[in-house]
Every structure is written in structure tokens, then in C-alpha cells.
Amino acid sequence: MKEFNTTSAQVDTIEQRKHPKQLYLLFFTEMWERFSFYGMKALLLAYMVSQLKFDEPKGYSILGAYAALVYTTPMIGGYFADKFLGYRRAVMFGGVLMVIGHLVLAIPQGWSFFYGMAFIICGNGFFKPNISSLVGTLYEHNDPRKDSAFSLFYMGINIGAAMGGFLCGYVGQTYNWHYGFGLAGLFMILGLVVFAIGKKSLGQRGLPPNEEALRTPRFLFFTNEHLIYIGTFLVVPAVVALFHEYEVMDYIMFGLGGICLTYILFVAFNLQKVEREKLFAGIFMIIFSTLFWAFYEQNAGSLNLFAMRNVDMNVGGIQLPGLAINNFLPPGWVVVLSFFFAWLWPYLNKRKIEPSTPLKFAFSFILMGIGFYVFYLGCKNNTDTGLISLFNFVMGYFFIICGEMCLSPIGLSMVTKLSPIRMVSMVMGIWFFASAIGEFLAAKIGSLMSVPREIAEANKPELSLPYYASILSNIGLASIGVGVLMIVLVPLVRKWMHDVR
Ligand code: GLN
């Protein structure tokens, strides 16, 4: 029978398409780490407002500072790993710091809150960029399996995020906030144990670039490795101090943003024409991604409180936990839609109508704008009860996540294609830093939706709804506007991209 007659060449191709088993080690490590990361993030704002009794604008500022710092440190953690530690040690060290952070958060004491977050910020800086770089080391530069490896990895991130957001959100809101934080900590330990047991299978990958130099004492009897670890522990109280003076964050983020942009433009101007223009195209899209995250990250901020106050979570007489649902929906949709997009792009490609990367970015804004507008329509049609239906909420997220699928995974591969090979990790750091600025702006936008304490505590949805409605509609319209502007600019960016699509 002809169709079962597999030739050895075909077997080779099938073998080559299979991913190395180490990918699954990294997949599960990252899955549990994201479980704890998003599980904790789900609780943050609601905990500050309802338990620590922070005013909402203060809650948003602290959330913004946390979310911004957590995506700023990967630039530094990536640098130390490249230069000294290697990816594996960086991941272990980052993981240990994150475990400490989560466990400190679980302590029901006033001081623990800022310390816990500071440990997680430092830990994420070492963990997040380097686990992704480890995925890259499993494949040769031009290996065609690389894209699908990153897609699988992105799915692992979101399976973890969906479970963590749901479970920690549920436990935190329903039982006890500190149990929620503790649960996040337990899963971070699980992630770290998985990595510690399996890391031997990575062989030579991700080892320090110069083991010998790493062991040589640099100061008294301290080696570079000791100095990095000690230095990081010293940064923790400095981050805590920053939380106390959170107004300073405005200067830090805009200052760092300015420095990064000037630096990367300076680098670009010193390149040959083709490399320079490709990098310009990358920078253009990175700048726009900042705005994407500024709108998108309402999820972990204003939409958390909105879900608890203004979404009808009663389904067939059962009251669903708002916090858990809001944090489950985006990564849940990512997992479902990953299958659709994994089919869609090659399908369009075969017919030669796959949109280019900048056009996908433009669509991502338009889709996200539609999603926010769907939330707004829910508000507009329910001013009397103040509650929008869960279906309305789920559908709004459907469009927002279609937008995410056109930008977030696409952006990762865009960075690897448009930056000169020797600069990929640096540009990747800047890609994450763009989301740091985005998260920071997100908190500023979120705080425009602050509900005064008396209204929030009166527990009357019809009174809190107006605080959200008009801003949600403005976000929707602004996002669609940005998308249209990008469409106009697509031809210019395409020209800069040369042979890259
Ligand atoms: N949700 C993705 C993650 O957690 C992307 C986050 C980002 O790039 N800001 O990895």
C-alpha cells in the first residue's frame, strides 16, 4: 500500500521535525514559573485596595512600578548571563530569588509586601530572558523548528498563566490573600525543582562563557559570581525604598526609555544601510508595542477591579469568582487561539496573502480596540444594573487576544530577524523593556478609572460603572486609531525591512 510506504528520507524529515526532549524541560519549568508569576500578579491590585486599604491611584502606581521593574531587570539579567553566569546558573539564581519573593509575600505582615515584590523583580530579571535564550540554544541558527519551538514555549507560558491566574485568584479572593500568594510560591518551587533535576540533560548548553574566569577571585576572595549574587541581594532594599517613593518611577522609566532609544538609534546609525534600515523597522515596531502593552495590561489592573465590580459572574445560580475569571480569560484564549493561528499563517502564506509583520501589528491594535469597544458597549447597554454579561466580557477578551496573537509571538521572531545577529539579545532586552514602559503607562491609564472608596465600598455596580465606561471606549477608539495610522505607515516600514516579511 503506497501511502504506508515511508521512505528513509521521509523518516528523516519526521525525525527532524520532532523537538529535542530538553524543550519539554524548559516548557514545564517556564509553565510553573508563569503559574506563580501571573498567580501573584492577579492578586496584587485587589489585595492593595481591599486589604492594605491603599487608595486606588496609589494601588495603580505601585502596580505600575512593580510591573515596570519586573520587565526592566531582564535587560540586566540577560547581560550578566551572557557575560558571566551562563543561562543555567542565571535561571537557577533567578528562580531561587523568585521562590523567596513568593514565600515572603505569603507572610501576613505589613513589611513583607514590598520585600516580596522586590525579590520577584530581581529574580525575574535573571529568570525570564535566560530561560528563553536556553530555548534558542537547542537549535542551530537557521533550524526551521525554531519558530514552532517558540510557539510551543509561548503556549507553555500561557497554560501556566491560565492555571495560576485562576487558582491563585480564586484562593486569594475566596479564602485568604496570603494563601493565594503562598500557592504561587509552591508552584515556583515546583518549577525550580523540575529545572534542577532536568538541567543535566542540557549538556554543554547554557554553561558560563568562561568557567575559569568566573572562579577567579576579583575582590578579596569574592569571585564575579559571588559579587553578582551579593550585589543583587543589596539591590532588594533599594527596590523596597523605590516603592516607598514611587513618584520617582516617572523619572526612572522615562529617563531609561530616553537612554535606550538614543542608544539603539546611535547603534543603528553606525550600521551599513541594509542592516540599519532593518533595525529601524524593528525599532519602529518596538515603539508601537509600548502602546500595545499600555492598553493590553489593563487586564492586570483596572479590569481586575472591573471584573469584581461590574461583570455579572452569576451563571445558572452559581457565583463565579471575578478575579479568577479575569486572569484566566486572556491566557486561556491564547491557548485556544494558538491552534487557529498556527494554522492561519501558513495557510495564508501558501496563498501568498500572509500579512507582513507591520501589518500584523496594525491588525493587533484594531482587534484590541474592538475588544475594548465591546466592553464599552456592555457598559452602555447596562447602565441600570451596572453589570455587563459574562458573555460580553468573554467576547471582549476574544478580540483583545486575537490582537495579542498578531503582536506578541510575532514580535519575538521579528526581533531575531531584524536585528544584526550579534545584537539579538540586546534588542530582545529592549523588546521586553518596551513592555516595561507599556506596563507603567497602563497603570497611569488604569488610575483614570479609579473609583472613590465610598462608592467602591457601597457595592453598587451602577455607581462604579460610569468610572469605567468612557475610558474603556476611549482606549478602544485610540487603539483602532493607532492601528489605522500603522496601516498608513506599512509601506515605509516594509521598504526598511528589505527581504524580511
Ligand atoms: N505574556 C507573555 C509572557 O508572560 C508576554 C509578556 C510580555 O512580553 N510583556 O511571557
Short mmCIF file of C-alpha atoms and ligand atoms in Angstrom, two decimals:
data_model
loop_
_atom_site.label_atom_id
_atom_site.label_comp_id
_atom_site.label_asym_id
_atom_site.label_seq_id
_atom_site.Cartn_x
_atom_site.Cartn_y
_atom_site.Cartn_z
CA MET A 1 0.00 0.00 0.00
CA LYS A 2 1.55 3.10 -1.33
CA GLU A 3 0.56 5.56 1.41
CA PHE A 4 2.25 3.49 4.12
CA ASN A 5 5.43 3.09 2.22
CA THR A 6 7.53 5.61 4.12
CA THR A 7 10.98 6.16 2.64
CA SER A 8 14.01 6.72 4.86
CA ALA A 9 14.19 10.33 3.63
CA GLN A 10 10.67 10.87 4.91
CA VAL A 11 11.57 9.29 8.26
CA ASP A 12 14.48 11.72 8.48
CA THR A 13 12.20 14.66 7.90
CA ILE A 14 9.79 13.45 10.57
CA GLU A 15 12.70 12.91 12.98
CA GLN A 16 13.99 16.40 12.21
CA ARG A 17 10.59 17.90 12.90
CA LYS A 18 10.49 16.38 16.39
CA HIS A 19 11.69 18.69 19.12
CA PRO A 20 14.57 17.75 21.41
CA LYS A 21 13.37 16.45 24.79
CA GLN A 22 15.05 19.36 26.57
CA LEU A 23 12.41 21.67 25.10
CA TYR A 24 9.88 19.97 27.37
CA LEU A 25 12.11 20.55 30.39
CA LEU A 26 12.14 24.28 29.59
CA PHE A 27 8.45 24.23 28.72
CA PHE A 28 7.47 22.84 32.14
CA THR A 29 9.93 24.99 34.07
CA GLU A 30 8.55 28.14 32.42
CA MET A 31 4.98 26.90 32.75
CA TRP A 32 5.22 26.63 36.55
CA GLU A 33 7.19 29.84 36.83
CA ARG A 34 4.48 31.72 34.88
CA PHE A 35 1.86 29.97 37.04
CA SER A 36 3.35 31.68 40.06
CA PHE A 37 4.15 34.97 38.29
CA TYR A 38 0.62 35.51 36.96
CA GLY A 39 -0.98 33.93 40.01
CA MET A 40 0.65 36.57 42.17
CA LYS A 41 0.01 39.41 39.69
CA ALA A 42 -3.68 38.51 39.67
CA LEU A 43 -3.90 39.29 43.38
CA LEU A 44 -1.76 42.39 43.54
CA LEU A 45 -4.06 45.34 42.88
CA ALA A 46 -7.14 43.85 44.53
CA TYR A 47 -5.06 42.99 47.61
CA MET A 48 -3.66 46.52 47.88
CA VAL A 49 -7.04 48.15 47.52
CA SER A 50 -9.12 45.79 49.65
CA GLN A 51 -6.64 44.64 52.30
CA LEU A 52 -3.91 47.22 52.58
CA LYS A 53 -6.57 49.92 52.09
CA PHE A 54 -4.44 51.86 49.60
CA ASP A 55 -6.35 54.49 47.64
CA GLU A 56 -6.84 53.27 44.10
CA PRO A 57 -4.42 55.77 42.47
CA LYS A 58 -1.72 54.64 44.91
CA GLY A 59 -2.54 50.99 44.18
CA TYR A 60 -2.18 51.65 40.46
CA SER A 61 1.13 53.45 40.97
CA ILE A 62 2.60 50.57 42.97
CA LEU A 63 1.29 48.04 40.45
CA GLY A 64 2.82 50.14 37.66
CA ALA A 65 6.17 50.37 39.45
CA TYR A 66 6.21 46.61 40.07
CA ALA A 67 5.18 45.64 36.54
CA ALA A 68 7.62 48.12 35.01
CA LEU A 69 10.59 46.99 37.11
CA VAL A 70 9.84 43.33 36.58
CA TYR A 71 10.29 43.84 32.81
CA THR A 72 13.23 46.24 33.14
CA THR A 73 15.51 43.86 35.06
CA PRO A 74 15.65 41.27 32.21
CA MET A 75 17.99 43.67 30.36
CA ILE A 76 20.41 43.43 33.28
CA GLY A 77 19.90 39.72 33.99
CA GLY A 78 20.41 38.95 30.31
CA TYR A 79 23.66 40.91 30.30
CA PHE A 80 25.09 39.13 33.38
CA ALA A 81 24.16 35.74 31.97
CA ASP A 82 25.75 36.45 28.57
CA LYS A 83 28.91 37.81 30.11
CA PHE A 84 29.48 35.77 33.28
CA LEU A 85 26.96 33.30 34.65
CA GLY A 86 25.65 31.48 31.61
CA TYR A 87 21.92 30.91 31.20
CA ARG A 88 21.62 27.92 33.54
CA ARG A 89 23.04 29.48 36.65
CA ALA A 90 21.12 32.66 35.93
CA VAL A 91 17.86 30.70 35.71
CA MET A 92 18.61 28.85 38.99
CA PHE A 93 19.58 32.03 40.81
CA GLY A 94 16.57 33.94 39.45
CA GLY A 95 14.31 31.03 40.39
CA VAL A 96 15.62 30.95 43.97
CA LEU A 97 15.03 34.70 44.32
CA MET A 98 11.51 34.33 42.99
CA VAL A 99 10.76 31.49 45.44
CA ILE A 100 12.00 33.71 48.28
CA GLY A 101 9.84 36.57 46.98
CA HIS A 102 6.67 34.50 46.79
CA LEU A 103 7.20 32.97 50.22
CA VAL A 104 7.87 36.39 51.76
CA LEU A 105 4.61 37.63 50.20
CA ALA A 106 2.79 34.78 51.88
CA ILE A 107 3.83 36.11 55.32
CA PRO A 108 0.87 38.08 56.67
CA GLN A 109 2.92 41.06 57.90
CA GLY A 110 2.98 44.66 56.69
CA TRP A 111 6.70 44.70 55.81
CA SER A 112 6.53 41.56 53.70
CA PHE A 113 4.65 43.06 50.76
CA PHE A 114 7.30 45.35 49.27
CA TYR A 115 10.13 42.91 50.11
CA GLY A 116 8.34 40.04 48.40
CA MET A 117 7.82 42.10 45.24
CA ALA A 118 11.44 43.32 45.27
CA PHE A 119 12.76 39.72 45.36
CA ILE A 120 10.46 38.76 42.48
CA ILE A 121 11.62 41.77 40.43
CA CYS A 122 15.29 40.81 40.85
CA GLY A 123 14.56 37.12 40.31
CA ASN A 124 12.58 37.69 37.13
CA GLY A 125 15.48 39.69 35.71
CA PHE A 126 17.68 36.60 35.86
CA PHE A 127 14.99 34.04 35.07
CA LYS A 128 12.82 35.39 32.25
CA PRO A 129 15.26 36.32 29.47
CA ASN A 130 17.59 33.40 30.10
CA ILE A 131 15.05 30.62 30.03
CA SER A 132 14.01 31.92 26.57
CA SER A 133 17.65 32.12 25.47
CA LEU A 134 18.06 28.49 26.58
CA VAL A 135 15.26 27.52 24.19
CA GLY A 136 17.29 29.18 21.44
CA THR A 137 20.40 27.13 22.29
CA LEU A 138 18.58 23.89 21.46
CA TYR A 139 18.59 24.74 17.74
CA GLU A 140 21.06 25.85 15.11
CA HIS A 141 20.56 29.42 13.93
CA ASN A 142 18.58 28.52 10.81
CA ASP A 143 16.78 25.48 12.14
CA PRO A 144 13.21 25.63 10.77
CA ARG A 145 11.90 24.09 14.03
CA LYS A 146 12.87 27.22 15.97
CA ASP A 147 9.65 29.15 15.25
CA SER A 148 7.45 26.27 16.27
CA ALA A 149 9.62 25.72 19.38
CA PHE A 150 8.92 29.30 20.44
CA SER A 151 5.21 28.90 19.70
CA LEU A 152 5.11 25.80 21.90
CA PHE A 153 7.04 27.63 24.58
CA TYR A 154 4.58 30.57 24.35
CA MET A 155 1.78 28.09 24.87
CA GLY A 156 3.54 26.73 27.99
CA ILE A 157 3.73 30.29 29.32
CA ASN A 158 0.02 30.72 28.84
CA ILE A 159 -1.07 27.33 30.18
CA GLY A 160 0.81 28.24 33.37
CA ALA A 161 -0.63 31.76 33.38
CA ALA A 162 -4.20 30.50 32.92
CA MET A 163 -3.94 27.97 35.76
CA GLY A 164 -2.08 30.36 38.07
CA GLY A 165 -4.39 33.33 37.39
CA PHE A 166 -7.43 31.15 38.03
CA LEU A 167 -6.30 29.18 41.07
CA CYS A 168 -4.44 31.93 42.92
CA GLY A 169 -7.15 34.46 42.04
CA TYR A 170 -9.79 32.07 43.37
CA VAL A 171 -7.96 31.13 46.56
CA GLY A 172 -6.91 34.73 47.24
CA GLN A 173 -10.33 36.28 46.68
CA THR A 174 -12.36 33.47 48.29
CA TYR A 175 -10.22 32.23 51.19
CA ASN A 176 -7.21 34.29 52.13
CA TRP A 177 -4.92 36.57 50.11
CA HIS A 178 -1.80 35.13 51.71
CA TYR A 179 -2.85 31.57 50.82
CA GLY A 180 -3.09 32.81 47.23
CA PHE A 181 0.46 34.20 47.38
CA GLY A 182 1.64 31.00 49.11
CA LEU A 183 0.12 28.85 46.39
CA ALA A 184 2.04 30.87 43.80
CA GLY A 185 5.21 30.20 45.82
CA LEU A 186 4.62 26.45 45.92
CA PHE A 187 4.39 26.26 42.14
CA MET A 188 7.52 28.36 41.73
CA ILE A 189 9.31 25.75 43.89
CA LEU A 190 7.91 23.05 41.61
CA GLY A 191 9.27 24.88 38.54
CA LEU A 192 12.68 25.21 40.11
CA VAL A 193 12.80 21.54 41.18
CA VAL A 194 11.86 20.48 37.63
CA PHE A 195 14.72 22.57 36.27
CA ALA A 196 17.25 21.50 38.91
CA ILE A 197 16.57 17.80 38.24
CA GLY A 198 16.48 18.10 34.47
CA LYS A 199 19.22 20.64 33.76
CA LYS A 200 21.94 17.99 33.42
CA SER A 201 20.24 16.87 30.21
CA LEU A 202 21.17 20.23 28.66
CA GLY A 203 24.77 19.02 28.32
CA GLN A 204 27.07 21.89 27.46
CA ARG A 205 24.26 24.33 26.69
CA GLY A 206 23.88 27.43 28.82
CA LEU A 207 27.11 26.95 30.78
CA PRO A 208 29.12 30.05 31.75
CA PRO A 209 31.06 31.52 28.80
CA ASN A 210 34.29 31.34 30.81
CA GLU A 211 34.11 29.00 33.81
CA GLU A 212 37.73 29.66 34.76
CA ALA A 213 37.29 33.46 34.90
CA LEU A 214 34.09 33.04 36.89
CA ARG A 215 36.02 31.15 39.61
CA THR A 216 38.86 33.67 39.86
CA PRO A 217 38.65 35.98 42.92
CA ARG A 218 38.13 39.62 41.90
CA PHE A 219 37.74 41.41 45.20
CA LEU A 220 39.21 39.96 48.41
CA PHE A 221 38.24 36.30 47.99
CA PHE A 222 34.98 37.05 46.15
CA THR A 223 34.60 35.89 42.56
CA ASN A 224 32.48 37.66 39.94
CA GLU A 225 29.76 35.13 40.64
CA HIS A 226 29.73 35.96 44.37
CA LEU A 227 29.74 39.66 43.58
CA ILE A 228 26.71 39.32 41.28
CA TYR A 229 24.80 37.41 43.95
CA ILE A 230 25.76 39.77 46.78
CA GLY A 231 25.08 42.83 44.62
CA THR A 232 21.63 41.52 43.76
CA PHE A 233 20.73 40.99 47.43
CA LEU A 234 21.83 44.56 48.10
CA VAL A 235 19.55 45.84 45.34
CA VAL A 236 16.50 44.35 47.10
CA PRO A 237 16.25 47.02 49.86
CA ALA A 238 16.90 49.70 47.23
CA VAL A 239 13.85 48.47 45.28
CA VAL A 240 11.84 48.50 48.52
CA ALA A 241 12.89 52.13 49.03
CA LEU A 242 11.71 52.86 45.47
CA PHE A 243 8.27 51.50 46.31
CA HIS A 244 8.08 53.90 49.24
CA GLU A 245 9.00 56.79 46.93
CA TYR A 246 7.09 55.53 43.93
CA GLU A 247 6.72 59.02 42.37
CA VAL A 248 10.40 58.76 41.38
CA MET A 249 9.45 55.97 38.99
CA ASP A 250 8.23 58.55 36.43
CA TYR A 251 11.75 59.91 36.09
CA ILE A 252 13.36 56.47 36.11
CA MET A 253 11.15 54.98 33.41
CA PHE A 254 11.14 57.99 31.09
CA GLY A 255 14.86 58.52 31.69
CA LEU A 256 15.69 54.88 30.92
CA GLY A 257 13.35 54.95 27.93
CA GLY A 258 15.16 58.01 26.55
CA ILE A 259 18.59 56.46 27.12
CA CYS A 260 17.58 53.18 25.45
CA LEU A 261 16.10 54.89 22.42
CA THR A 262 19.11 57.19 21.97
CA TYR A 263 21.49 54.26 22.35
CA ILE A 264 19.76 51.98 19.88
CA LEU A 265 19.41 54.82 17.33
CA PHE A 266 23.12 55.58 17.78
CA VAL A 267 23.90 51.90 17.18
CA ALA A 268 21.63 51.86 14.12
CA PHE A 269 23.23 54.93 12.55
CA ASN A 270 26.61 53.21 12.73
CA LEU A 271 25.47 50.21 10.68
CA GLN A 272 25.57 49.62 6.93
CA LYS A 273 22.48 50.76 5.00
CA VAL A 274 20.59 47.44 4.87
CA GLU A 275 21.28 46.45 8.50
CA ARG A 276 20.47 50.00 9.61
CA GLU A 277 17.14 50.13 7.84
CA LYS A 278 16.16 46.68 9.13
CA LEU A 279 16.94 47.82 12.67
CA PHE A 280 14.88 51.00 12.07
CA ALA A 281 11.94 48.81 11.14
CA GLY A 282 12.48 46.82 14.37
CA ILE A 283 12.70 49.99 16.47
CA PHE A 284 9.55 51.36 14.83
CA MET A 285 7.59 48.25 15.82
CA ILE A 286 9.10 48.11 19.31
CA ILE A 287 7.99 51.71 19.93
CA PHE A 288 4.44 50.85 18.87
CA SER A 289 4.48 47.71 21.04
CA THR A 290 4.82 50.01 24.07
CA LEU A 291 1.38 51.40 23.33
CA PHE A 292 0.00 47.92 22.79
CA TRP A 293 1.04 46.83 26.30
CA ALA A 294 -0.20 50.12 27.77
CA PHE A 295 -3.74 49.23 26.62
CA TYR A 296 -3.47 45.45 26.96
CA GLU A 297 -2.19 45.48 30.53
CA GLN A 298 -5.45 46.94 31.81
CA ASN A 299 -6.03 43.22 32.30
CA ALA A 300 -3.92 43.01 35.46
CA GLY A 301 -5.05 46.44 36.64
CA SER A 302 -8.36 48.20 36.03
CA LEU A 303 -10.06 45.15 34.52
CA ASN A 304 -9.40 43.13 37.68
CA LEU A 305 -11.44 45.57 39.73
CA PHE A 306 -13.96 45.95 36.89
CA ALA A 307 -14.45 42.16 36.79
CA MET A 308 -15.07 42.06 40.55
CA ARG A 309 -17.46 45.01 40.49
CA ASN A 310 -19.18 45.28 37.14
CA VAL A 311 -19.33 41.89 35.45
CA ASP A 312 -22.26 39.62 36.16
CA MET A 313 -20.48 36.49 37.34
CA ASN A 314 -23.69 34.66 38.16
CA VAL A 315 -24.01 31.67 35.86
CA GLY A 316 -27.04 29.44 36.47
CA GLY A 317 -27.23 30.47 40.12
CA ILE A 318 -23.52 29.91 40.75
CA GLN A 319 -21.42 32.95 41.57
CA LEU A 320 -18.07 32.68 39.74
CA PRO A 321 -15.00 34.39 41.26
CA GLY A 322 -14.43 37.59 39.22
CA LEU A 323 -10.72 37.90 39.90
CA ALA A 324 -10.02 34.33 38.85
CA ILE A 325 -12.11 34.61 35.66
CA ASN A 326 -10.45 37.87 34.59
CA ASN A 327 -7.00 36.38 34.99
CA PHE A 328 -7.90 33.08 33.37
CA LEU A 329 -9.51 34.50 30.23
CA PRO A 330 -6.56 36.11 28.37
CA PRO A 331 -4.08 33.21 28.66
CA GLY A 332 -6.97 30.76 28.24
CA TRP A 333 -7.85 32.41 24.90
CA VAL A 334 -4.16 32.40 23.92
CA VAL A 335 -4.00 28.62 24.36
CA VAL A 336 -7.18 28.08 22.30
CA LEU A 337 -6.29 30.60 19.60
CA SER A 338 -2.70 29.35 19.26
CA PHE A 339 -4.07 26.37 17.32
CA PHE A 340 -6.03 28.64 14.99
CA PHE A 341 -3.12 30.98 14.31
CA ALA A 342 -0.70 28.07 13.87
CA TRP A 343 -2.98 27.02 11.02
CA LEU A 344 -3.86 30.52 9.71
CA TRP A 345 -0.41 31.96 8.99
CA PRO A 346 0.91 29.03 6.91
CA TYR A 347 -2.49 28.82 5.15
CA LEU A 348 -2.31 32.49 4.10
CA ASN A 349 1.36 32.12 3.32
CA LYS A 350 0.71 29.30 0.86
CA ARG A 351 -1.76 31.55 -0.94
CA LYS A 352 0.76 34.39 -0.83
CA ILE A 353 -1.56 36.63 1.19
CA GLU A 354 0.02 36.38 4.65
CA PRO A 355 0.17 39.91 6.09
CA SER A 356 3.63 41.35 6.68
CA THR A 357 4.84 41.84 10.28
CA PRO A 358 3.97 45.59 10.45
CA LEU A 359 0.53 44.87 9.01
CA LYS A 360 0.01 42.17 11.67
CA PHE A 361 0.99 44.76 14.27
CA ALA A 362 -1.57 47.19 12.82
CA PHE A 363 -4.26 44.47 12.97
CA SER A 364 -3.32 43.75 16.57
CA PHE A 365 -4.26 47.33 17.53
CA ILE A 366 -7.50 47.25 15.58
CA LEU A 367 -8.55 43.91 17.09
CA MET A 368 -7.64 45.04 20.59
CA GLY A 369 -9.58 48.28 20.02
CA ILE A 370 -12.65 46.28 19.00
CA GLY A 371 -12.26 44.21 22.19
CA PHE A 372 -12.26 47.29 24.42
CA TYR A 373 -15.18 48.72 22.49
CA VAL A 374 -17.11 45.50 23.15
CA PHE A 375 -16.51 46.08 26.88
CA TYR A 376 -17.74 49.65 26.43
CA LEU A 377 -20.92 48.55 24.61
CA GLY A 378 -21.60 46.21 27.53
CA CYS A 379 -21.38 49.20 29.86
CA LYS A 380 -23.52 51.42 27.64
CA ASN A 381 -26.31 48.86 27.46
CA ASN A 382 -26.40 48.10 31.17
CA THR A 383 -26.31 51.44 32.91
CA ASP A 384 -29.36 50.49 35.00
CA THR A 385 -27.93 47.34 36.62
CA GLY A 386 -24.26 48.36 36.29
CA LEU A 387 -23.41 44.76 35.37
CA ILE A 388 -22.24 43.61 31.94
CA SER A 389 -22.82 39.99 30.99
CA LEU A 390 -20.06 37.41 31.29
CA PHE A 391 -20.56 36.60 27.59
CA ASN A 392 -19.86 40.22 26.73
CA PHE A 393 -16.70 40.11 28.87
CA VAL A 394 -15.50 36.85 27.33
CA MET A 395 -16.07 38.18 23.79
CA GLY A 396 -14.22 41.43 24.51
CA TYR A 397 -11.22 39.36 25.55
CA PHE A 398 -11.58 37.19 22.45
CA PHE A 399 -10.81 40.21 20.24
CA ILE A 400 -8.07 41.54 22.54
CA ILE A 401 -6.29 38.19 22.47
CA CYS A 402 -6.64 37.89 18.67
CA GLY A 403 -4.71 41.17 18.80
CA GLU A 404 -2.10 39.70 21.15
CA MET A 405 -1.58 36.77 18.77
CA CYS A 406 -0.76 39.24 15.98
CA LEU A 407 1.87 41.00 18.06
CA SER A 408 3.46 39.21 21.00
CA PRO A 409 4.77 35.94 19.47
CA ILE A 410 5.31 37.73 16.13
CA GLY A 411 7.41 40.38 17.88
CA LEU A 412 9.76 37.77 19.37
CA SER A 413 10.58 36.31 16.00
CA MET A 414 10.67 39.80 14.39
CA VAL A 415 13.43 40.76 16.85
CA THR A 416 15.52 37.75 15.83
CA LYS A 417 15.02 38.53 12.12
CA LEU A 418 15.55 42.29 12.03
CA SER A 419 18.47 42.77 14.43
CA PRO A 420 22.06 42.09 13.35
CA ILE A 421 22.98 38.61 14.71
CA ARG A 422 25.48 39.91 17.27
CA MET A 423 22.83 42.18 18.80
CA VAL A 424 19.86 39.87 19.10
CA SER A 425 19.91 39.57 22.92
CA MET A 426 20.33 43.30 23.37
CA VAL A 427 17.38 44.07 21.11
CA MET A 428 15.39 41.30 22.87
CA GLY A 429 16.11 43.07 26.18
CA ILE A 430 14.79 46.28 24.63
CA TRP A 431 11.68 44.43 23.39
CA PHE A 432 10.91 43.42 27.00
CA PHE A 433 11.80 46.89 28.21
CA ALA A 434 9.17 48.30 25.81
CA SER A 435 6.62 46.20 27.66
CA ALA A 436 8.01 47.62 30.94
CA ILE A 437 7.21 51.15 29.74
CA GLY A 438 3.88 49.86 28.45
CA GLU A 439 3.01 48.39 31.86
CA PHE A 440 3.98 51.63 33.50
CA LEU A 441 1.72 53.62 31.16
CA ALA A 442 -1.01 51.01 31.66
CA ALA A 443 -1.11 51.81 35.36
CA LYS A 444 -1.39 55.53 34.58
CA ILE A 445 -4.31 54.87 32.23
CA GLY A 446 -5.82 52.48 34.80
CA SER A 447 -5.72 55.09 37.51
CA LEU A 448 -8.03 57.27 35.37
CA MET A 449 -10.59 54.57 36.20
CA SER A 450 -10.10 54.88 39.96
CA VAL A 451 -13.34 54.56 41.86
CA PRO A 452 -13.62 56.59 45.08
CA ARG A 453 -13.55 54.44 48.21
CA GLU A 454 -17.13 55.28 49.38
CA ILE A 455 -18.52 54.18 46.01
CA ALA A 456 -16.36 51.05 45.85
CA GLU A 457 -17.41 50.04 49.35
CA ALA A 458 -21.10 50.80 48.74
CA ASN A 459 -21.02 47.74 46.47
CA LYS A 460 -23.43 49.25 43.95
CA PRO A 461 -22.31 48.35 40.42
CA GLU A 462 -24.47 51.05 38.81
CA LEU A 463 -22.41 53.66 40.70
CA SER A 464 -18.96 52.31 39.76
CA LEU A 465 -19.79 51.56 36.10
CA PRO A 466 -19.52 55.18 34.84
CA TYR A 467 -15.92 55.34 36.11
CA TYR A 468 -15.00 52.65 33.58
CA ALA A 469 -17.31 53.17 30.60
CA SER A 470 -15.91 56.28 28.94
CA ILE A 471 -12.25 55.35 29.46
CA LEU A 472 -12.84 51.87 28.04
CA SER A 473 -14.41 53.43 24.96
CA ASN A 474 -11.52 55.90 24.63
CA ILE A 475 -8.99 53.05 24.84
CA GLY A 476 -10.94 51.18 22.16
CA LEU A 477 -11.09 54.15 19.78
CA ALA A 478 -7.46 55.18 20.41
CA SER A 479 -6.29 51.65 19.71
CA ILE A 480 -8.22 51.46 16.44
CA GLY A 481 -6.77 54.90 15.53
CA VAL A 482 -3.21 53.69 16.17
CA GLY A 483 -3.90 50.62 14.03
CA VAL A 484 -5.11 52.78 11.11
CA LEU A 485 -2.05 55.03 11.44
CA MET A 486 0.17 51.95 11.30
CA ILE A 487 -1.56 50.73 8.14
CA VAL A 488 -0.69 54.05 6.50
CA LEU A 489 2.95 53.61 7.53
CA VAL A 490 3.25 49.96 6.47
CA PRO A 491 4.76 50.69 3.00
CA LEU A 492 7.59 52.72 4.56
CA VAL A 493 8.39 50.05 7.15
CA ARG A 494 8.19 47.29 4.53
CA LYS A 495 10.79 49.19 2.49
CA TRP A 496 13.08 49.31 5.54
CA MET A 497 12.66 45.57 6.09
CA HIS A 498 14.19 44.63 2.70
CA ASP A 499 13.87 40.84 2.26
CA VAL A 500 12.29 40.19 5.69
CA ARG A 501 8.48 39.88 5.73
N1 GLN B 1 2.54 37.17 28.27
C1 GLN B 1 3.88 36.95 27.80
C2 GLN B 1 4.79 36.42 28.91
O1 GLN B 1 4.43 36.42 30.05
C3 GLN B 1 4.47 38.22 27.18
C4 GLN B 1 4.75 39.29 28.14
C5 GLN B 1 5.46 40.49 27.55
O2 GLN B 1 6.18 40.42 26.54
N2 GLN B 1 5.28 41.61 28.15
O3 GLN B 1 5.85 35.99 28.63
#
